[in-house]
Coordinates of C-alpha atoms and ligand atoms in Angstrom, one line a residue:
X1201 CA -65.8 -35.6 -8.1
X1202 CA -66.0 -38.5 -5.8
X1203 CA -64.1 -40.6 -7.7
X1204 CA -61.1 -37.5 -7.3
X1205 CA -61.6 -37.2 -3.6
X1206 CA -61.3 -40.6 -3.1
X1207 CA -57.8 -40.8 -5.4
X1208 CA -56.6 -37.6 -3.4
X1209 CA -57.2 -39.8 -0.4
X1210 CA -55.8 -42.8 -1.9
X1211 CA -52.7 -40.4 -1.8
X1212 CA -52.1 -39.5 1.0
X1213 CA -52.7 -42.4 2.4
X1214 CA -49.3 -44.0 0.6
X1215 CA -47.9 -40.5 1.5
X1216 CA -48.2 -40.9 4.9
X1217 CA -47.3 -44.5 4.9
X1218 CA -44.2 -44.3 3.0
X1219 CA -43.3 -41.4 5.4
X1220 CA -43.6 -44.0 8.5
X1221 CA -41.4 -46.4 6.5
X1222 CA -39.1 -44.4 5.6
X1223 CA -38.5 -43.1 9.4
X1224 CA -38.3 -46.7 10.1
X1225 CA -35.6 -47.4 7.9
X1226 CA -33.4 -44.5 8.8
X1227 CA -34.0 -45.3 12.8
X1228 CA -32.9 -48.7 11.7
X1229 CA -30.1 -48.4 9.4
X1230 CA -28.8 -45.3 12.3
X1231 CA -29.0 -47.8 14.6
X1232 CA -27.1 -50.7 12.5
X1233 CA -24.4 -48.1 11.4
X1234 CA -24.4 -46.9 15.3
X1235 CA -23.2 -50.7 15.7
X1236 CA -21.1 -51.0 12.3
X1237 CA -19.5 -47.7 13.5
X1238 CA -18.6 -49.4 16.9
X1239 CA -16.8 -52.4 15.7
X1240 CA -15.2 -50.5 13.2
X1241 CA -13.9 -48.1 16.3
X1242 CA -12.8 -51.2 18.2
X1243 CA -10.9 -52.5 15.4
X1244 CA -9.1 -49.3 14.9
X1245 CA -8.3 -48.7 18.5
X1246 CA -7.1 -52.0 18.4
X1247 CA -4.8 -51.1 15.5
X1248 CA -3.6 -48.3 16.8
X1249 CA -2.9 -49.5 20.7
X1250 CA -1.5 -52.3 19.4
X1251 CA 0.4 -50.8 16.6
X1252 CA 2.1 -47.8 17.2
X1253 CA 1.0 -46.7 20.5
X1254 CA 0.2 -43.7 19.6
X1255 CA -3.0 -42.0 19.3
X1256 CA -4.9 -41.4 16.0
X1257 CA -2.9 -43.3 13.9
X1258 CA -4.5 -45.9 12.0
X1259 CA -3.5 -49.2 10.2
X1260 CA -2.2 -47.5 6.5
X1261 CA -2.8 -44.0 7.3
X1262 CA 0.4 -43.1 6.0
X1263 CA 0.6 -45.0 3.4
X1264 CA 0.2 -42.7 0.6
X1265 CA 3.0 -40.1 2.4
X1266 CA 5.4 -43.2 2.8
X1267 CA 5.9 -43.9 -1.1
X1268 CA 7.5 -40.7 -1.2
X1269 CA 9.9 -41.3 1.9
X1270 CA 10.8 -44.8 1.6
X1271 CA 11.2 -46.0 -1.7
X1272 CA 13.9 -43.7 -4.1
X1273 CA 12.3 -42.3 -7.6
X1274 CA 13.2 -41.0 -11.0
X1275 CA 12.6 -37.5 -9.2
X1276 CA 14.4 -37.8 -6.0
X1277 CA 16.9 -36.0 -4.5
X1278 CA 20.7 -37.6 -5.5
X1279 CA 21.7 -38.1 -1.6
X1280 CA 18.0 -38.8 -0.7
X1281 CA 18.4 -42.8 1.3
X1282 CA 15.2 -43.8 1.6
X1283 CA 14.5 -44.2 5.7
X1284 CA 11.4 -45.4 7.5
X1285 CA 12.7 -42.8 10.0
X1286 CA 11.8 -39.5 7.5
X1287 CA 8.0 -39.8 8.3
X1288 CA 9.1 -40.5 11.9
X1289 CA 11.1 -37.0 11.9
X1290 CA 7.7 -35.4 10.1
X1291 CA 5.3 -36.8 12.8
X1292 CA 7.0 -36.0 16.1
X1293 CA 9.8 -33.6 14.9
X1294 CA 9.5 -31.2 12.5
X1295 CA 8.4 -28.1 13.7
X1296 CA 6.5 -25.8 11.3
X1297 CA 5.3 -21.9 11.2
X1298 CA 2.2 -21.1 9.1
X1299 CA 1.9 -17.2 9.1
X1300 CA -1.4 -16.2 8.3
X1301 CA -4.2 -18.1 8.4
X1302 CA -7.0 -15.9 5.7
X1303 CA -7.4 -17.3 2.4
X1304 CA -3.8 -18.6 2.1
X1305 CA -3.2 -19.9 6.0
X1306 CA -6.3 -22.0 6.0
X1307 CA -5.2 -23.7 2.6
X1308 CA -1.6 -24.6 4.2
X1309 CA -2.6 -25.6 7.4
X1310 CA -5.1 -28.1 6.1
X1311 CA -2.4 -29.4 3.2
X1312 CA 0.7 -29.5 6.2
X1313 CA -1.6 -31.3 8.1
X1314 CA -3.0 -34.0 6.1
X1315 CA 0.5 -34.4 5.0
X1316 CA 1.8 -35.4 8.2
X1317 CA 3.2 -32.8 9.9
X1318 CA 2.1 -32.6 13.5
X1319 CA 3.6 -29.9 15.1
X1320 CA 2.2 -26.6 13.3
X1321 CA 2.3 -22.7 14.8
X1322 CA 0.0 -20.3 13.0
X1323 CA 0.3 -16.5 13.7
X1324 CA -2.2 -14.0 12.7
X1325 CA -3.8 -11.0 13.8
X1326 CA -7.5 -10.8 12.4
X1327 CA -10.8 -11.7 13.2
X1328 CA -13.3 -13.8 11.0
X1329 CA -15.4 -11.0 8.7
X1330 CA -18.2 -12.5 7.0
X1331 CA -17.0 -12.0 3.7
X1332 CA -14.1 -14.5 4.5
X1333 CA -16.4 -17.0 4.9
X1334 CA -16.8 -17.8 1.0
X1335 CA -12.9 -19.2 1.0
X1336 CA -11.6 -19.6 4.1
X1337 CA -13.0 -22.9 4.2
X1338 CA -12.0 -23.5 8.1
X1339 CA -14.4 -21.1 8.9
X1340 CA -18.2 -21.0 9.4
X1341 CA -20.8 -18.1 10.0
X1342 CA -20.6 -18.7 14.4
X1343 CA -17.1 -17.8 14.4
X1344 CA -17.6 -14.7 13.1
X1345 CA -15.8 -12.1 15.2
X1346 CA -13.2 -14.9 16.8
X1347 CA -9.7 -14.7 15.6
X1348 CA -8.9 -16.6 12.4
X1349 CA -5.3 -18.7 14.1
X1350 CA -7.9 -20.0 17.5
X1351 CA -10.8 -21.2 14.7
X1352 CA -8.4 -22.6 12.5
X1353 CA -6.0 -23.9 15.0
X1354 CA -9.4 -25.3 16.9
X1355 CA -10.7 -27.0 13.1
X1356 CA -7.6 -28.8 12.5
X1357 CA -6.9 -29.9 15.5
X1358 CA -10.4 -31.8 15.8
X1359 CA -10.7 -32.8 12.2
X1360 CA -7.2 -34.5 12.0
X1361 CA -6.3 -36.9 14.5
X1362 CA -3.2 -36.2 16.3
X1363 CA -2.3 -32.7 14.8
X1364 CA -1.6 -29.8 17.5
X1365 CA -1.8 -26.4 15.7
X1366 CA -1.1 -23.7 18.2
X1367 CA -2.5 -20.8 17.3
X1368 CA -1.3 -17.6 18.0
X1369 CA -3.7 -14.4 17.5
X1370 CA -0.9 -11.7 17.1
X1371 CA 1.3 -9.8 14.9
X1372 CA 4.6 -11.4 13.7
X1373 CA 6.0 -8.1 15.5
X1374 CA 4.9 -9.1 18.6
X1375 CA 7.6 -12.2 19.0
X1376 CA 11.6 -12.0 18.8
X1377 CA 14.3 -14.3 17.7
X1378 CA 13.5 -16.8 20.5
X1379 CA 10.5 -17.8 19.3
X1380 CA 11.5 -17.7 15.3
X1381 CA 14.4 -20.0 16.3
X1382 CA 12.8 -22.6 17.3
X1383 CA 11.1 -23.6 13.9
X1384 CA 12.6 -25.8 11.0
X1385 CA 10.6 -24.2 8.1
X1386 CA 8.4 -21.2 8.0
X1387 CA 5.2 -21.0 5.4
X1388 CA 3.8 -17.3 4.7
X1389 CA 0.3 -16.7 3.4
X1390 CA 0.3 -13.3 3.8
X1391 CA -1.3 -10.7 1.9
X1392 CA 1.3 -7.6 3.0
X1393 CA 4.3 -7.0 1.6
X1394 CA 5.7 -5.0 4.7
X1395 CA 4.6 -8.0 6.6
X1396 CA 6.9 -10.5 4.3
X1397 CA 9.5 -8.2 4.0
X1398 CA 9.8 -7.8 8.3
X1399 CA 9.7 -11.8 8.4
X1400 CA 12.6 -12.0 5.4
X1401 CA 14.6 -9.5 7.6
X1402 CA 13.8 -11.6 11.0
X1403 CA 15.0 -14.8 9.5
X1404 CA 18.3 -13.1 7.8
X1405 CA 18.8 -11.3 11.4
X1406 CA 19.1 -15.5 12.7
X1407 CA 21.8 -16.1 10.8
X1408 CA 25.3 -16.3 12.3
X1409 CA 28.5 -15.9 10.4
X1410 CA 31.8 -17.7 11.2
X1411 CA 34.5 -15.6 10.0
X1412 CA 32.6 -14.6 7.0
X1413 CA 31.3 -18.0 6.1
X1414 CA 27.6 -19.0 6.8
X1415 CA 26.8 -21.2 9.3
X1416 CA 23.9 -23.3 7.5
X1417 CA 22.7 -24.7 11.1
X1418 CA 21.5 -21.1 11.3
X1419 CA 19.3 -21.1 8.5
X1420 CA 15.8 -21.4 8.5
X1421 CA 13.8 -21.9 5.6
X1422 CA 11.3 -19.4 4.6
X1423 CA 8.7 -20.7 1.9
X1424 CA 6.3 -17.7 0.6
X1425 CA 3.0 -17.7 -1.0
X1426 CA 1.4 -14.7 -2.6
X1427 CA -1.7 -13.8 -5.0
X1428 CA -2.7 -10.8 -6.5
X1429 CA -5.7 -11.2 -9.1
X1430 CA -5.2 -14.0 -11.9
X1431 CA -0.9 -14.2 -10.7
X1432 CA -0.4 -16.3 -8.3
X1433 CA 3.5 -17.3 -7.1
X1434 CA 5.4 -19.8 -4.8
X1435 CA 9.1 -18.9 -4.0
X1436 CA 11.5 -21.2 -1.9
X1437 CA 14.1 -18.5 0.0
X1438 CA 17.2 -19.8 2.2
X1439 CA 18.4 -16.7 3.8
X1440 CA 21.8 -15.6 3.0
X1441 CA 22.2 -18.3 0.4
X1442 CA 19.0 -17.5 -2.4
X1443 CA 17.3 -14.2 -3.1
X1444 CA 15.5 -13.0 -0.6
X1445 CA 12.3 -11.1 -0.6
X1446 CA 14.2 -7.2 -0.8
X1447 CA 16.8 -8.8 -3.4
X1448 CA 13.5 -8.9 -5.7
X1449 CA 11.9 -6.0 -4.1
X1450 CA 12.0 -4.5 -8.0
X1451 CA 9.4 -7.1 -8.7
X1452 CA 6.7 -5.6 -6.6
X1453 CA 6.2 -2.3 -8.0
X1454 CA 5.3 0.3 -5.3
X1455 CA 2.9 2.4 -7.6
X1456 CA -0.2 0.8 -9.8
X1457 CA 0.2 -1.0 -12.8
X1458 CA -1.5 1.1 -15.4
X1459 CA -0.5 5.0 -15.8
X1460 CA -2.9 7.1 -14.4
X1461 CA -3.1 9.2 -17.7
X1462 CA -4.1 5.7 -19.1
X1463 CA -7.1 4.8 -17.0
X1464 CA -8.4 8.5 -17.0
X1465 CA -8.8 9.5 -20.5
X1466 CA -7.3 7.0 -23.2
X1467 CA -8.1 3.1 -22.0
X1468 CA -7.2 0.4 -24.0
X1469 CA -7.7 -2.5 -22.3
X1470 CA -10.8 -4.0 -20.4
X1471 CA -8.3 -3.6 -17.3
X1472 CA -8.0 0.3 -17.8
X1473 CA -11.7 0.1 -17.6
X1474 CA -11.9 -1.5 -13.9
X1475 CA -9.0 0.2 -12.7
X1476 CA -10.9 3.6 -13.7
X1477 CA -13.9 2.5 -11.9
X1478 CA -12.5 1.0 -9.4
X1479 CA -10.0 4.0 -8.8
X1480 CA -12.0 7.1 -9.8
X1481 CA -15.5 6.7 -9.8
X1482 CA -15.8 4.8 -6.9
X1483 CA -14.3 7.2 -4.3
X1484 CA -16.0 9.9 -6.4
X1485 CA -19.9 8.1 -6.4
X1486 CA -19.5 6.2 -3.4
X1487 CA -22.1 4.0 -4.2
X1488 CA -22.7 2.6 -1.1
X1489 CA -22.4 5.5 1.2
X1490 CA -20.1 8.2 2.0
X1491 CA -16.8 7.1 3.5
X1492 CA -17.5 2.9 2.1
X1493 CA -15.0 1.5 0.6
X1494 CA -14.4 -1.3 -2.3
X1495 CA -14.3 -4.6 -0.3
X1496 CA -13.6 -6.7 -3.1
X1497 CA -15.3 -9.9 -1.5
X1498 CA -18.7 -8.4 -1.6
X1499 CA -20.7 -9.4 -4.5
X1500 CA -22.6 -6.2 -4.8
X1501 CA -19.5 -4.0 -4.4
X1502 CA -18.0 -6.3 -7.4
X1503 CA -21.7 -6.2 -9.4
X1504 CA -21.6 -2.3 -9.4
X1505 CA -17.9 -2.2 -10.2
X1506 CA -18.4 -4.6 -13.2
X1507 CA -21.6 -2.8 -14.5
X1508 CA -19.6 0.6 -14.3
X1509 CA -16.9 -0.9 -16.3
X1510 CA -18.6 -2.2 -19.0
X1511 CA -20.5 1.0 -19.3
X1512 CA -17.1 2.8 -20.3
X1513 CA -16.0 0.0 -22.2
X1514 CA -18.8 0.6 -24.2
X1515 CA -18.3 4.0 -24.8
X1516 CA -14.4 2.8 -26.0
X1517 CA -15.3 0.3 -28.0
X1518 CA -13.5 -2.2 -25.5
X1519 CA -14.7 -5.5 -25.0
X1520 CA -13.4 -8.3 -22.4
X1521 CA -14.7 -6.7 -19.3
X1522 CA -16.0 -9.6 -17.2
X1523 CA -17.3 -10.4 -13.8
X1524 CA -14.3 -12.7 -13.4
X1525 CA -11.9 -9.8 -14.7
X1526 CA -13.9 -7.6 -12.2
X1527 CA -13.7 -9.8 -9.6
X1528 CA -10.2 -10.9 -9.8
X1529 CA -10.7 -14.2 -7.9
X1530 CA -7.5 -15.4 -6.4
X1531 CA -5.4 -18.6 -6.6
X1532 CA -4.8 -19.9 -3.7
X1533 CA -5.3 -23.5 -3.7
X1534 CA -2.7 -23.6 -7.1
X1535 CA 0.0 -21.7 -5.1
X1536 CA -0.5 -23.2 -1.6
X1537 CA -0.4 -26.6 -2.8
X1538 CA 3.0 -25.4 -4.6
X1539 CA 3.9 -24.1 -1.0
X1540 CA 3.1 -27.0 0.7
X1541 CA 4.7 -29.5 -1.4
X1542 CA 8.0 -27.4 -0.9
X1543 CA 7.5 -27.5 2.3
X1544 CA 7.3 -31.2 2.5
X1545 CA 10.4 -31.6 -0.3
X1546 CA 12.7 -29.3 2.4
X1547 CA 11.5 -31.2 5.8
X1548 CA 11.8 -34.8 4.0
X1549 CA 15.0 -33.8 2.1
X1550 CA 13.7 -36.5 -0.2
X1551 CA 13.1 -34.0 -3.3
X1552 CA 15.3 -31.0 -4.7
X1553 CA 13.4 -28.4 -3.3
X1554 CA 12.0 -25.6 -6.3
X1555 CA 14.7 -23.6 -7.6
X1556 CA 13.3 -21.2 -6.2
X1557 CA 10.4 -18.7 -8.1
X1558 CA 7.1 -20.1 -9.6
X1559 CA 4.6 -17.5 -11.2
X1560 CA 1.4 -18.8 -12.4
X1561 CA -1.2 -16.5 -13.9
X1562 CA -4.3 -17.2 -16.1
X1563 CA -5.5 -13.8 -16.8
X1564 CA -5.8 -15.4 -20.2
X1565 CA -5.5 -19.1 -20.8
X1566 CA -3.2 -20.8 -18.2
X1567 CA 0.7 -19.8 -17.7
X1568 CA 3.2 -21.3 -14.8
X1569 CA 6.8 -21.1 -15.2
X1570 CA 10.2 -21.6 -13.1
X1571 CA 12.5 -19.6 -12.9
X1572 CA 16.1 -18.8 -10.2
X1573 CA 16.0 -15.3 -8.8
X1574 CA 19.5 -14.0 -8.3
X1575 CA 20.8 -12.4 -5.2
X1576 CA 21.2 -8.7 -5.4
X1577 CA 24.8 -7.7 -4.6
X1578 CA 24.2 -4.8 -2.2
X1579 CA 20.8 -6.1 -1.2
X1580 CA 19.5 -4.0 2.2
X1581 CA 18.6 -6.9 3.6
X1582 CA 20.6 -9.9 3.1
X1583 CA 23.8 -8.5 1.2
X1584 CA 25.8 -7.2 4.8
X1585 CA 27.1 -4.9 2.7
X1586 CA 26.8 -1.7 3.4
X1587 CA 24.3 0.6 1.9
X1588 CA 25.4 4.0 -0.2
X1589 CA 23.5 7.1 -0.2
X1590 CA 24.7 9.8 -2.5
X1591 CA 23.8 13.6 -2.0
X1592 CA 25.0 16.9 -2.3
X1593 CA 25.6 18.6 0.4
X1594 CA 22.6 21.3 -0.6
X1595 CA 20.2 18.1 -0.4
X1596 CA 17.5 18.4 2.3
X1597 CA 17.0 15.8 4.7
X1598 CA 13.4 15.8 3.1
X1599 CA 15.0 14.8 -0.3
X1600 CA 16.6 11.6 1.5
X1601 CA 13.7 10.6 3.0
X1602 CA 12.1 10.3 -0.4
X1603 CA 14.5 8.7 -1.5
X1604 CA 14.5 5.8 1.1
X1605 CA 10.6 5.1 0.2
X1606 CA 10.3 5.6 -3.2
X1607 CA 13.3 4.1 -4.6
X1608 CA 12.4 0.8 -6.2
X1609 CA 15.1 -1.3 -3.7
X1610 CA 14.2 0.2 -0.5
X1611 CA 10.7 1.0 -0.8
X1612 CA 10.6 2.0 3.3
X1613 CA 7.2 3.0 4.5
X1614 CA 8.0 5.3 7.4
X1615 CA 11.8 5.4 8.1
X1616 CA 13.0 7.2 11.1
X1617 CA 16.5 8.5 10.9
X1618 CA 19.7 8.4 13.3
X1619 CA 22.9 9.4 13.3
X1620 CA 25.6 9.5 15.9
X1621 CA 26.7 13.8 15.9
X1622 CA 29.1 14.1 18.3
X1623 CA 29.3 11.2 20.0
X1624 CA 25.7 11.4 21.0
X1625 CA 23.0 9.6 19.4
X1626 CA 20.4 12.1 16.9
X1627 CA 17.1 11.5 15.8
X1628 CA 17.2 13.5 13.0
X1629 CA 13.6 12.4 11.5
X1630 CA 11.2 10.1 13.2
X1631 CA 7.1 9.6 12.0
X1632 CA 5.6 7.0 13.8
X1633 CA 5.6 9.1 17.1
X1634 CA 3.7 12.5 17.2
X1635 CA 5.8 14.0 19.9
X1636 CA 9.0 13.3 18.4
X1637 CA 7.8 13.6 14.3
X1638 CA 6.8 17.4 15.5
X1639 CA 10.2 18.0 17.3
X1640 CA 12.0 16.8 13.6
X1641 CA 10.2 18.0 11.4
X1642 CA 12.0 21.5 10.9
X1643 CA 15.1 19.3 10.3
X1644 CA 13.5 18.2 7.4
X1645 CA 13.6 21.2 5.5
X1646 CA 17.6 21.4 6.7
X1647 CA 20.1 20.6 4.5
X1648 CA 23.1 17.8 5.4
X1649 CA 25.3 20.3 5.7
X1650 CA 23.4 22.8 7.9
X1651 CA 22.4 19.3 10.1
X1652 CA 26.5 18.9 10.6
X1653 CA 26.4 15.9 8.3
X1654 CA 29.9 14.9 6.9
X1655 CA 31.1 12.5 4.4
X1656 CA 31.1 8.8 5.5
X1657 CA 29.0 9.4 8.2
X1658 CA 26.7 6.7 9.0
X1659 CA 22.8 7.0 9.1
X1660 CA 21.0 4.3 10.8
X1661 CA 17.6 3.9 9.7
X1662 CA 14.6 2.0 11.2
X1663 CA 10.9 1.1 9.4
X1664 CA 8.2 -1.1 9.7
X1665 CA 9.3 -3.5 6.7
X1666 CA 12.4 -4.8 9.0
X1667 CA 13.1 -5.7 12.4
X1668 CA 16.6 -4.6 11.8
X1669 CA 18.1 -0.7 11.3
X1670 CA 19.8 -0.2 7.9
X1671 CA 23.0 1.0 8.0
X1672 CA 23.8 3.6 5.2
X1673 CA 27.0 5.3 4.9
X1674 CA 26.7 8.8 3.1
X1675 CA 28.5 9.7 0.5
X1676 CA 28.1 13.1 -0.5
X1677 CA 28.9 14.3 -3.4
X1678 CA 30.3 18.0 -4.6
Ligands
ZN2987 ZN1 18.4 -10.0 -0.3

């Protein structure tokens, strides 16, 4: 027993002593890397006032970002000269727009910034949830609440010498041409299509036509990132001279993937089985409480969803439903670093810049491919040709409203309608506004006819997914 106490002792006794010495050692080597971390300052400061007079910069900072600018390369652009003036233009020049700064934003601003460029807007409109906090790297669990462009604006500016984001907590909706002007590039990491489709139709409304031809000093680049489950794509857009987002407004299909007949009673795929649950059961179980719905970045919403699915894929004899599938985790550090590089390609001039779609998707295995959207001749958006809209005269106003947001090109979320009757301006249908949608709403059971509609006359229609009004001509038809 003795013999025990007096090891235990023994024990301690080294514990405690190898605590003091190791408290001494860290106080000391703090204090030596205090005085390492001094000199090393000095010297820098030294660099830097003596080198390039300009704050933050460092002796070889750049170093890595000026192989690509002042040497030429197998891959460079065929009227690329190789200038120690491009980085120049990056650094105190180039003026780039990050929009949105969630999941996507945060990714860009830190790439654009730790690629040199200096002079960075970011617009967005949210707070900081907690469950952003998992990805949104920029953010931590204090800012909660605070919007997501100050904290990120605020994290890049202190973590990279020299950058000045300016944040901007808004919507894009909230500025006008102005302030869209005065950018070189734009970068969107948005997760709404209305939202991408508004800033497409703001850029196209900058550009200015010379008898017909395109002025190219008018055009500003628009560079777009999106993600939706395993996909992932990067697209490089000059307006009026590539597709634009409504030329490929087919691609985004307005209703879900799988037929609802398909998910309800005959799955086939693991997919079926978490769009069934995630569709059916949990609105009709609501497993956390009435009125709660999916949030697809909490982990217990995702554990019941994927527990539910492999239930019923069970029952079908499915297999492949995994938490991953479940989850759908997103890719945003593939397609922002995509975005970013393009980004860096246009301002530097020094690469051809993507031409001008790249999907990537590893539902199963990994898939990434390149390939040149076309221009849509009578696209709504970019095309400035005018749009056709075919109806008898017997067709209600109702029936053209449908058509405006459900056919695949148009896909308008709330489109208020206007013709000139007259010589005085009409509202003939207008939701957004209580007041007035009450005061049309009986013309929506009218027909074109009965609401003195003639052939050729021109409807003007507004909606959220443009800052422009679409002009359609009407055609009807006997
Ligand atoms: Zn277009």
């Amino acid at each position: 027993f003795y013999s025990l106490l007096f090891r235990e002792k023994k024990r301690r006794k080294i514990e405690e002593l190898t605590e003091k010495l190791v408290t001494k050692c860290l106080k000391l080597a703090a204090a030596l890397s205090c005085t390492v971390r001094y000199i090393l300052f000095s010297v820098c400061r030294m660099a830097v006032d003596g080198g390039h007079g300009d704050s933050g910069d460092w002796d070889g900072r750049w170093n890595h970002v000026k192989k690509f600018l002042e040497r030429p390369g197998p891959f460079t652009h065929p009227d690329f000269e190789p200038s120690i003036e491009s980085l120049g233009f990056l650094l105190e020049t180039c003026k780039i727009l990050v929009i949105g700064a969630g999941g996507l934003g945060c990714e860009l601003l830190k790439n654009l910034a730790l690629s040199g460029f200096r002079h960075i807007h970011v617009v967005d409109m949210d707070t900081i949830d907690i469950s952003n906090l998992n990805r949104q790297f920029l953010f931590r669990p204090n800012n909660v609440g605070r919007p997501k462009a100050d904290v990120a604006a605020d994290f890049v500016n202190n973590r990279i010498p020299g950058c000045k984001v300016v944040p901007h907590f808004n919507k894009i909706q909230d500025f006008d041409e102005s302030f869209y002007r005065q950018f070189h590039i734009i970068v969107c990491g948005l997760d709404s299509i209305i939202a991408r489709r508004w800033m497409n139709g703001m850029l196209i409304s900058l550009l200015s036509y010379n008898d017909g031809v395109l002025d190219p000093s008018s055009i500003i680049p628009l560079i777009d990132g999106g993600t939706e489950g395993f996909k992932g794509n990067a697209r490089v857009i000059l307006p009026g001279m590539t597709a634009c987002i409504d030329c490929t407004l087919a691609l985004y299909p307005p209703q879900i993937n799988f037929p609802m007949c398909t998910i309800a009673s005959m799955p086939r795929l693991p997919e079926h089985c978490v769009e069934y649950v995630r569709m059916l059961q949990w609105p009709k179980d609501e497993p956390f409480g009435e009125g709660v719905g999916l949030d697809g970045d909490n982990p217990e919403h995702i554990q019941w969803v994927f527990q539910r699915a492999h239930e019923r894929a069970a029952d079908y004899n499915i297999t492949g439903v995994t938490y991953r599938l479940t989850q759908g985790e997103e890719h945003h550090t593939v397609t922002t670093s995509a975005c970013s590089t393009e980004v860096f390609k246009m301002a530097s001039s020094a690469y051809i810049p993507l031409n001008n779609y790249l999907v990537f998707n590893d539902v199963d295995g990994l898939y990434t491919y390149t390939f040149e959207a076309e221009r849509k001749e009578n696209c709504s958006a970019c095309s400035q040709v005018p749009q056709d809209l075919q109806f008898p005269p017997s067709a209600k106003l109702q029936e053209v409203l449908e058509y405006l947001t459900e056919n695949a090109s148009l896909q308008m979320k709330s489109p208020a309608i206007t013709a000139t009757l007259e010589g005085k301006n009409k509202t003939l249908y207008l939701q957004t506004v209580a007041s007035i949608e009450e005061r049309t709403r009986p013309n929506l059971c009218k027909t074109l006819k009965e609401l003195g509609l003639s052939d050729g006359q021109e409807l003007a229609v507004a909606d959220i997914t443009t800052p422009q009004t679409v002009l359609f001509k009407l055609k009807l038809t006997s």
